[in-house]
PDB file of C-alpha atoms in Angstrom:
ATOM      1  CA  MET J   4     -28.243 -52.121 -34.369  1.00  0.00           C
ATOM      2  CA  ILE J   5     -26.380 -49.645 -36.620  1.00  0.00           C
ATOM      3  CA  LYS J   6     -23.839 -50.868 -39.135  1.00  0.00           C
ATOM      4  CA  ILE J   7     -21.865 -48.285 -41.089  1.00  0.00           C
ATOM      5  CA  ASP J   8     -19.951 -49.872 -43.947  1.00  0.00           C
ATOM      6  CA  ARG J   9     -17.212 -47.966 -45.835  1.00  0.00           C
ATOM      7  CA  ILE J  10     -19.149 -44.704 -45.974  1.00  0.00           C
ATOM      8  CA  LYS J  11     -17.780 -41.893 -48.126  1.00  0.00           C
ATOM      9  CA  ARG J  12     -19.222 -38.387 -48.449  1.00  0.00           C
ATOM     10  CA  SER J  13     -17.805 -35.372 -50.282  1.00  0.00           C
ATOM     11  CA  TYR J  14     -19.052 -31.827 -50.777  1.00  0.00           C
ATOM     12  CA  LYS J  15     -18.213 -29.360 -53.508  1.00  0.00           C
ATOM     13  CA  THR J  16     -17.483 -25.756 -52.525  1.00  0.00           C
ATOM     14  CA  GLY J  17     -16.841 -23.743 -55.672  1.00  0.00           C
ATOM     15  CA  ASP J  18     -14.089 -25.611 -57.472  1.00  0.00           C
ATOM     16  CA  THR J  19     -12.949 -27.376 -54.312  1.00  0.00           C
ATOM     17  CA  VAL J  20     -14.060 -30.879 -53.332  1.00  0.00           C
ATOM     18  CA  VAL J  21     -14.060 -31.474 -49.571  1.00  0.00           C
ATOM     19  CA  LYS J  22     -13.849 -35.134 -48.567  1.00  0.00           C
ATOM     20  CA  ALA J  23     -15.876 -35.138 -45.334  1.00  0.00           C
ATOM     21  CA  LEU J  24     -15.815 -38.925 -44.798  1.00  0.00           C
ATOM     22  CA  ARG J  25     -13.253 -41.278 -46.298  1.00  0.00           C
ATOM     23  CA  GLY J  26     -14.503 -44.845 -45.952  1.00  0.00           C
ATOM     24  CA  VAL J  27     -15.793 -44.961 -42.358  1.00  0.00           C
ATOM     25  CA  THR J  28     -16.795 -48.370 -40.964  1.00  0.00           C
ATOM     26  CA  LEU J  29     -18.443 -48.604 -37.545  1.00  0.00           C
ATOM     27  CA  THR J  30     -20.908 -50.803 -35.635  1.00  0.00           C
ATOM     28  CA  ILE J  31     -23.090 -49.382 -32.839  1.00  0.00           C
ATOM     29  CA  GLU J  32     -25.102 -51.672 -30.559  1.00  0.00           C
ATOM     30  CA  GLN J  33     -28.500 -51.038 -28.966  1.00  0.00           C
ATOM     31  CA  GLY J  34     -28.260 -48.998 -25.751  1.00  0.00           C
ATOM     32  CA  GLU J  35     -24.822 -47.478 -26.335  1.00  0.00           C
ATOM     33  CA  PHE J  36     -23.950 -44.027 -24.968  1.00  0.00           C
ATOM     34  CA  LEU J  37     -21.478 -42.978 -27.644  1.00  0.00           C
ATOM     35  CA  SER J  38     -19.709 -39.783 -28.615  1.00  0.00           C
ATOM     36  CA  ILE J  39     -18.386 -39.060 -32.096  1.00  0.00           C
ATOM     37  CA  ALA J  40     -15.677 -36.486 -31.482  1.00  0.00           C
ATOM     38  CA  GLY J  41     -13.192 -34.471 -33.443  1.00  0.00           C
ATOM     39  CA  PRO J  42     -12.162 -30.961 -34.452  1.00  0.00           C
ATOM     40  CA  SER J  43     -14.124 -28.805 -36.877  1.00  0.00           C
ATOM     41  CA  GLY J  44     -14.008 -30.396 -40.329  1.00  0.00           C
ATOM     42  CA  SER J  45     -13.321 -33.894 -39.029  1.00  0.00           C
ATOM     43  CA  GLY J  46     -16.607 -35.252 -40.434  1.00  0.00           C
ATOM     44  CA  LYS J  47     -18.487 -35.855 -37.165  1.00  0.00           C
ATOM     45  CA  THR J  48     -21.589 -33.802 -38.050  1.00  0.00           C
ATOM     46  CA  THR J  49     -21.681 -35.355 -41.529  1.00  0.00           C
ATOM     47  CA  LEU J  50     -21.629 -38.826 -39.977  1.00  0.00           C
ATOM     48  CA  LEU J  51     -24.411 -37.882 -37.529  1.00  0.00           C
ATOM     49  CA  ASN J  52     -26.539 -36.535 -40.399  1.00  0.00           C
ATOM     50  CA  LEU J  53     -26.056 -39.759 -42.363  1.00  0.00           C
ATOM     51  CA  ILE J  54     -27.104 -41.901 -39.383  1.00  0.00           C
ATOM     52  CA  GLY J  55     -30.070 -39.566 -38.922  1.00  0.00           C
ATOM     53  CA  CYS J  56     -31.164 -40.068 -42.545  1.00  0.00           C
ATOM     54  CA  ILE J  57     -30.862 -36.321 -43.164  1.00  0.00           C
ATOM     55  CA  ASP J  58     -28.097 -36.738 -45.768  1.00  0.00           C
ATOM     56  CA  ARG J  59     -27.105 -39.481 -48.210  1.00  0.00           C
ATOM     57  CA  ALA J  60     -23.685 -41.048 -48.662  1.00  0.00           C
ATOM     58  CA  ASP J  61     -21.784 -41.009 -51.962  1.00  0.00           C
ATOM     59  CA  SER J  62     -20.862 -44.658 -51.471  1.00  0.00           C
ATOM     60  CA  GLY J  63     -20.958 -47.341 -48.811  1.00  0.00           C
ATOM     61  CA  GLU J  64     -24.035 -48.272 -46.805  1.00  0.00           C
ATOM     62  CA  ILE J  65     -25.725 -47.685 -43.459  1.00  0.00           C
ATOM     63  CA  PHE J  66     -27.957 -50.401 -41.995  1.00  0.00           C
ATOM     64  CA  ILE J  67     -30.292 -49.659 -39.076  1.00  0.00           C
ATOM     65  CA  ASN J  68     -31.919 -52.773 -37.610  1.00  0.00           C
ATOM     66  CA  GLY J  69     -30.891 -54.598 -40.769  1.00  0.00           C
ATOM     67  CA  GLU J  70     -32.578 -52.091 -43.088  1.00  0.00           C
ATOM     68  CA  ALA J  71     -30.424 -50.403 -45.749  1.00  0.00           C
ATOM     69  CA  VAL J  72     -30.927 -46.640 -45.502  1.00  0.00           C
ATOM     70  CA  SER J  73     -30.038 -46.104 -49.171  1.00  0.00           C
ATOM     71  CA  ALA J  74     -32.944 -48.324 -50.247  1.00  0.00           C
ATOM     72  CA  LYS J  75     -35.483 -45.862 -48.827  1.00  0.00           C
ATOM     73  CA  ASN J  76     -37.024 -42.990 -50.774  1.00  0.00           C
ATOM     74  CA  LYS J  77     -37.608 -39.510 -49.303  1.00  0.00           C
ATOM     75  CA  LYS J  78     -41.064 -40.342 -47.947  1.00  0.00           C
ATOM     76  CA  GLU J  79     -39.838 -43.578 -46.364  1.00  0.00           C
ATOM     77  CA  LEU J  80     -36.882 -41.750 -44.786  1.00  0.00           C
ATOM     78  CA  ALA J  81     -39.213 -39.098 -43.345  1.00  0.00           C
ATOM     79  CA  LEU J  82     -41.416 -41.786 -41.796  1.00  0.00           C
ATOM     80  CA  PHE J  83     -38.370 -43.621 -40.470  1.00  0.00           C
ATOM     81  CA  ARG J  84     -37.083 -40.451 -38.784  1.00  0.00           C
ATOM     82  CA  ARG J  85     -40.526 -39.714 -37.366  1.00  0.00           C
ATOM     83  CA  HIS J  86     -40.969 -43.157 -35.797  1.00  0.00           C
ATOM     84  CA  LYS J  87     -37.455 -44.376 -34.969  1.00  0.00           C
ATOM     85  CA  LEU J  88     -35.212 -41.359 -34.331  1.00  0.00           C
ATOM     86  CA  GLY J  89     -35.064 -38.502 -31.842  1.00  0.00           C
ATOM     87  CA  PHE J  90     -32.979 -35.353 -32.343  1.00  0.00           C
ATOM     88  CA  ILE J  91     -31.407 -32.913 -29.859  1.00  0.00           C
ATOM     89  CA  PHE J  92     -29.709 -29.762 -31.179  1.00  0.00           C
ATOM     90  CA  GLN J  93     -27.278 -27.262 -29.675  1.00  0.00           C
ATOM     91  CA  THR J  94     -29.724 -24.425 -30.416  1.00  0.00           C
ATOM     92  CA  PHE J  95     -32.620 -26.399 -28.822  1.00  0.00           C
ATOM     93  CA  ASN J  96     -34.862 -25.838 -31.914  1.00  0.00           C
ATOM     94  CA  LEU J  97     -38.013 -25.396 -29.853  1.00  0.00           C
ATOM     95  CA  ILE J  98     -41.068 -23.758 -31.434  1.00  0.00           C
ATOM     96  CA  PRO J  99     -41.157 -20.309 -29.765  1.00  0.00           C
ATOM     97  CA  VAL J 100     -44.952 -19.835 -29.865  1.00  0.00           C
ATOM     98  CA  LEU J 101     -45.597 -23.182 -28.141  1.00  0.00           C
ATOM     99  CA  ASN J 102     -45.204 -23.840 -24.424  1.00  0.00           C
ATOM    100  CA  ALA J 103     -43.155 -26.704 -22.980  1.00  0.00           C
ATOM    101  CA  PHE J 104     -46.052 -29.172 -23.048  1.00  0.00           C
ATOM    102  CA  GLU J 105     -46.962 -28.269 -26.646  1.00  0.00           C
ATOM    103  CA  ASN J 106     -43.342 -28.588 -27.813  1.00  0.00           C
ATOM    104  CA  VAL J 107     -43.021 -32.034 -26.239  1.00  0.00           C
ATOM    105  CA  SER J 108     -46.410 -33.269 -27.452  1.00  0.00           C
ATOM    106  CA  PHE J 109     -45.922 -32.042 -31.027  1.00  0.00           C
ATOM    107  CA  PRO J 110     -44.098 -35.204 -32.294  1.00  0.00           C
ATOM    108  CA  LEU J 111     -46.882 -37.381 -30.884  1.00  0.00           C
ATOM    109  CA  SER J 112     -49.493 -35.351 -32.748  1.00  0.00           C
ATOM    110  CA  LEU J 113     -47.822 -36.526 -35.990  1.00  0.00           C
ATOM    111  CA  LEU J 114     -48.218 -40.160 -34.955  1.00  0.00           C
ATOM    112  CA  SER J 115     -51.270 -42.295 -34.224  1.00  0.00           C
ATOM    113  CA  PHE J 116     -51.846 -41.286 -30.593  1.00  0.00           C
ATOM    114  CA  ASN J 117     -55.142 -40.065 -29.198  1.00  0.00           C
ATOM    115  CA  GLU J 118     -55.473 -36.903 -27.098  1.00  0.00           C
ATOM    116  CA  LYS J 119     -55.427 -38.776 -23.771  1.00  0.00           C
ATOM    117  CA  GLU J 120     -52.271 -40.723 -24.683  1.00  0.00           C
ATOM    118  CA  ILE J 121     -50.550 -37.561 -25.920  1.00  0.00           C
ATOM    119  CA  ARG J 122     -51.260 -35.726 -22.672  1.00  0.00           C
ATOM    120  CA  GLU J 123     -50.270 -38.616 -20.408  1.00  0.00           C
ATOM    121  CA  ARG J 124     -47.013 -39.355 -22.224  1.00  0.00           C
ATOM    122  CA  SER J 125     -46.017 -35.694 -22.559  1.00  0.00           C
ATOM    123  CA  MET J 126     -46.707 -34.865 -18.913  1.00  0.00           C
ATOM    124  CA  ALA J 127     -44.857 -37.994 -17.752  1.00  0.00           C
ATOM    125  CA  MET J 128     -41.811 -37.119 -19.854  1.00  0.00           C
ATOM    126  CA  LEU J 129     -41.767 -33.493 -18.634  1.00  0.00           C
ATOM    127  CA  ALA J 130     -41.819 -34.861 -15.074  1.00  0.00           C
ATOM    128  CA  GLU J 131     -38.915 -37.182 -15.974  1.00  0.00           C
ATOM    129  CA  VAL J 132     -36.767 -34.182 -16.946  1.00  0.00           C
ATOM    130  CA  GLY J 133     -37.828 -32.169 -13.893  1.00  0.00           C
ATOM    131  CA  LEU J 134     -40.115 -29.662 -15.589  1.00  0.00           C
ATOM    132  CA  GLU J 135     -43.525 -30.640 -14.246  1.00  0.00           C
ATOM    133  CA  GLY J 136     -43.892 -27.095 -12.872  1.00  0.00           C
ATOM    134  CA  ARG J 137     -43.065 -25.353 -16.166  1.00  0.00           C
ATOM    135  CA  VAL J 138     -45.396 -27.082 -18.616  1.00  0.00           C
ATOM    136  CA  ASP J 139     -47.130 -23.806 -19.560  1.00  0.00           C
ATOM    137  CA  SER J 140     -43.904 -21.814 -20.074  1.00  0.00           C
ATOM    138  CA  ARG J 141     -42.801 -20.814 -23.549  1.00  0.00           C
ATOM    139  CA  PRO J 142     -39.102 -21.157 -24.497  1.00  0.00           C
ATOM    140  CA  ALA J 143     -38.386 -17.426 -23.959  1.00  0.00           C
ATOM    141  CA  LYS J 144     -39.363 -17.841 -20.295  1.00  0.00           C
ATOM    142  CA  LEU J 145     -37.044 -20.823 -19.756  1.00  0.00           C
ATOM    143  CA  SER J 146     -33.305 -20.908 -19.086  1.00  0.00           C
ATOM    144  CA  GLY J 147     -30.958 -22.585 -21.562  1.00  0.00           C
ATOM    145  CA  GLY J 148     -30.784 -25.698 -19.402  1.00  0.00           C
ATOM    146  CA  GLN J 149     -34.566 -25.844 -19.106  1.00  0.00           C
ATOM    147  CA  GLN J 150     -34.951 -25.454 -22.874  1.00  0.00           C
ATOM    148  CA  GLN J 151     -32.541 -28.330 -23.428  1.00  0.00           C
ATOM    149  CA  ARG J 152     -34.555 -30.425 -20.960  1.00  0.00           C
ATOM    150  CA  VAL J 153     -37.667 -29.710 -23.043  1.00  0.00           C
ATOM    151  CA  ALA J 154     -35.700 -30.742 -26.150  1.00  0.00           C
ATOM    152  CA  ILE J 155     -34.673 -34.012 -24.463  1.00  0.00           C
ATOM    153  CA  ALA J 156     -38.279 -34.697 -23.442  1.00  0.00           C
ATOM    154  CA  ARG J 157     -39.432 -33.979 -26.996  1.00  0.00           C
ATOM    155  CA  ALA J 158     -36.815 -36.367 -28.411  1.00  0.00           C
ATOM    156  CA  LEU J 159     -37.708 -39.193 -26.010  1.00  0.00           C
ATOM    157  CA  VAL J 160     -41.495 -38.876 -25.736  1.00  0.00           C
ATOM    158  CA  LYS J 161     -42.146 -41.059 -28.793  1.00  0.00           C
ATOM    159  CA  GLU J 162     -39.757 -43.724 -27.414  1.00  0.00           C
ATOM    160  CA  PRO J 163     -37.278 -43.704 -30.311  1.00  0.00           C
ATOM    161  CA  GLN J 164     -34.664 -46.409 -30.693  1.00  0.00           C
ATOM    162  CA  ILE J 165     -31.929 -43.839 -31.330  1.00  0.00           C
ATOM    163  CA  VAL J 166     -31.357 -40.275 -30.099  1.00  0.00           C
ATOM    164  CA  LEU J 167     -28.886 -38.145 -32.069  1.00  0.00           C
ATOM    165  CA  ALA J 168     -27.488 -35.115 -30.255  1.00  0.00           C
ATOM    166  CA  ASP J 169     -25.442 -32.504 -32.136  1.00  0.00           C
ATOM    167  CA  GLU J 170     -23.259 -30.505 -29.694  1.00  0.00           C
ATOM    168  CA  PRO J 171     -25.959 -30.676 -26.966  1.00  0.00           C
ATOM    169  CA  THR J 172     -23.917 -28.687 -24.408  1.00  0.00           C
ATOM    170  CA  ALA J 173     -22.562 -25.995 -26.745  1.00  0.00           C
ATOM    171  CA  ASN J 174     -24.847 -23.205 -25.489  1.00  0.00           C
ATOM    172  CA  LEU J 175     -24.788 -24.193 -21.818  1.00  0.00           C
ATOM    173  CA  ASP J 176     -22.455 -23.301 -18.957  1.00  0.00           C
ATOM    174  CA  SER J 177     -20.381 -26.188 -17.582  1.00  0.00           C
ATOM    175  CA  LYS J 178     -22.559 -26.812 -14.505  1.00  0.00           C
ATOM    176  CA  THR J 179     -25.767 -26.953 -16.571  1.00  0.00           C
ATOM    177  CA  GLY J 180     -24.014 -29.009 -19.247  1.00  0.00           C
ATOM    178  CA  LYS J 181     -23.009 -31.627 -16.673  1.00  0.00           C
ATOM    179  CA  ALA J 182     -26.574 -31.792 -15.349  1.00  0.00           C
ATOM    180  CA  ILE J 183     -27.926 -32.303 -18.880  1.00  0.00           C
ATOM    181  CA  LEU J 184     -25.382 -35.049 -19.617  1.00  0.00           C
ATOM    182  CA  LYS J 185     -26.196 -36.804 -16.325  1.00  0.00           C
ATOM    183  CA  LEU J 186     -29.903 -36.623 -17.192  1.00  0.00           C
ATOM    184  CA  MET J 187     -29.300 -38.212 -20.608  1.00  0.00           C
ATOM    185  CA  GLU J 188     -27.024 -40.856 -19.085  1.00  0.00           C
ATOM    186  CA  ASP J 189     -29.752 -41.764 -16.575  1.00  0.00           C
ATOM    187  CA  MET J 190     -32.373 -41.962 -19.330  1.00  0.00           C
ATOM    188  CA  ASN J 191     -30.048 -44.101 -21.432  1.00  0.00           C
ATOM    189  CA  ALA J 192     -29.784 -46.554 -18.529  1.00  0.00           C
ATOM    190  CA  ARG J 193     -33.538 -46.467 -17.814  1.00  0.00           C
ATOM    191  CA  TYR J 194     -34.870 -46.862 -21.362  1.00  0.00           C
ATOM    192  CA  ASN J 195     -31.899 -48.555 -23.107  1.00  0.00           C
ATOM    193  CA  THR J 196     -32.171 -45.864 -25.791  1.00  0.00           C
ATOM    194  CA  THR J 197     -29.074 -45.497 -27.962  1.00  0.00           C
ATOM    195  CA  PHE J 198     -27.527 -42.023 -27.589  1.00  0.00           C
ATOM    196  CA  ILE J 199     -25.055 -40.786 -30.214  1.00  0.00           C
ATOM    197  CA  PHE J 200     -23.405 -37.395 -29.705  1.00  0.00           C
ATOM    198  CA  SER J 201     -21.447 -35.248 -32.121  1.00  0.00           C
ATOM    199  CA  THR J 202     -19.072 -33.032 -30.143  1.00  0.00           C
ATOM    200  CA  HIS J 203     -15.721 -31.388 -29.622  1.00  0.00           C
ATOM    201  CA  ASP J 204     -16.519 -30.695 -25.939  1.00  0.00           C
ATOM    202  CA  PRO J 205     -14.115 -32.608 -23.611  1.00  0.00           C
ATOM    203  CA  MET J 206     -16.874 -32.843 -20.991  1.00  0.00           C
ATOM    204  CA  VAL J 207     -19.167 -34.736 -23.405  1.00  0.00           C
ATOM    205  CA  MET J 208     -16.275 -36.984 -24.433  1.00  0.00           C
ATOM    206  CA  ASP J 209     -15.582 -37.746 -20.774  1.00  0.00           C
ATOM    207  CA  TYR J 210     -19.212 -38.724 -20.111  1.00  0.00           C
ATOM    208  CA  ALA J 211     -19.395 -41.041 -23.124  1.00  0.00           C
ATOM    209  CA  HIS J 212     -19.224 -44.788 -22.479  1.00  0.00           C
ATOM    210  CA  ARG J 213     -17.637 -45.151 -25.914  1.00  0.00           C
ATOM    211  CA  LEU J 214     -15.562 -42.530 -27.700  1.00  0.00           C
ATOM    212  CA  VAL J 215     -15.069 -42.613 -31.477  1.00  0.00           C
ATOM    213  CA  GLN J 216     -12.622 -39.963 -32.670  1.00  0.00           C
ATOM    214  CA  LEU J 217     -12.517 -38.707 -36.249  1.00  0.00           C
ATOM    215  CA  HIS J 218      -9.811 -36.783 -38.040  1.00  0.00           C
ATOM    216  CA  ASP J 219      -9.950 -35.754 -41.695  1.00  0.00           C
ATOM    217  CA  GLY J 220     -12.915 -38.045 -42.313  1.00  0.00           C
ATOM    218  CA  LYS J 221     -11.369 -41.190 -40.831  1.00  0.00           C
ATOM    219  CA  ILE J 222     -11.702 -42.970 -37.488  1.00  0.00           C
ATOM    220  CA  ILE J 223      -8.415 -42.641 -35.607  1.00  0.00           C
ATOM    221  CA  LYS J 224      -9.578 -44.029 -32.253  1.00  0.00           C
ATOM    222  CA  ASP J 225     -12.441 -46.186 -30.948  1.00  0.00           C
ATOM    223  CA  GLU J 226     -12.355 -46.525 -27.175  1.00  0.00           C
ATOM    224  CA  ARG J 227     -14.815 -48.183 -24.805  1.00  0.00           C
ATOM    225  CA  ARG J 228     -14.861 -47.071 -21.175  1.00  0.00           C
ATOM    226  CA  LYS J 229     -16.069 -48.876 -18.065  1.00  0.00           C
ATOM    227  CA  LYS J 230     -18.671 -46.754 -16.258  1.00  0.00           C
TER     228      LYS J 230
END
């Protein structure tokens, strides 16, 4: 589903050039539950941003469903993200003036769904994440775990092929973090959605069915686990 071929990406900070990725090659199949792990500066967030079509590589290529990402212009990339990708962030990134239902339904309002479809799909997804009783609550009235559940529902409501999660447990206590990971693991099994995490959290690494470890912009370990 995702083929990453000899990707390189560098950034310039003042007079210093930081080589974030140094020729990474990786293949990810449909339905994987994968964690990209490593210490700060290892290149994991850069790799996630490249897969998410948020950043562009200096060289190499990324193919998603056989399509070369580099061949797309900005408008095409925006449409690709809107239709094919879901994002979950460590800071939740919910819209504070919207309630849970409105946050979840917002991505559908950008697509070709009518009002009835938007309501049915949003309410069903909120029920899936256990928030059917909090649909009218704004983010400030929700706990961190509940906000992350809204973020998961928002990412999955449009039925994306790939969900990218950047440090999804970083602002959660360990008990809530485990519950969130179990929820995503269950949804991965139910919908066969590909989940890709960027993390340095051992708990997230432990939950992953496949662990890809980066160090200094290179893959140093690629391990599949039986779950």
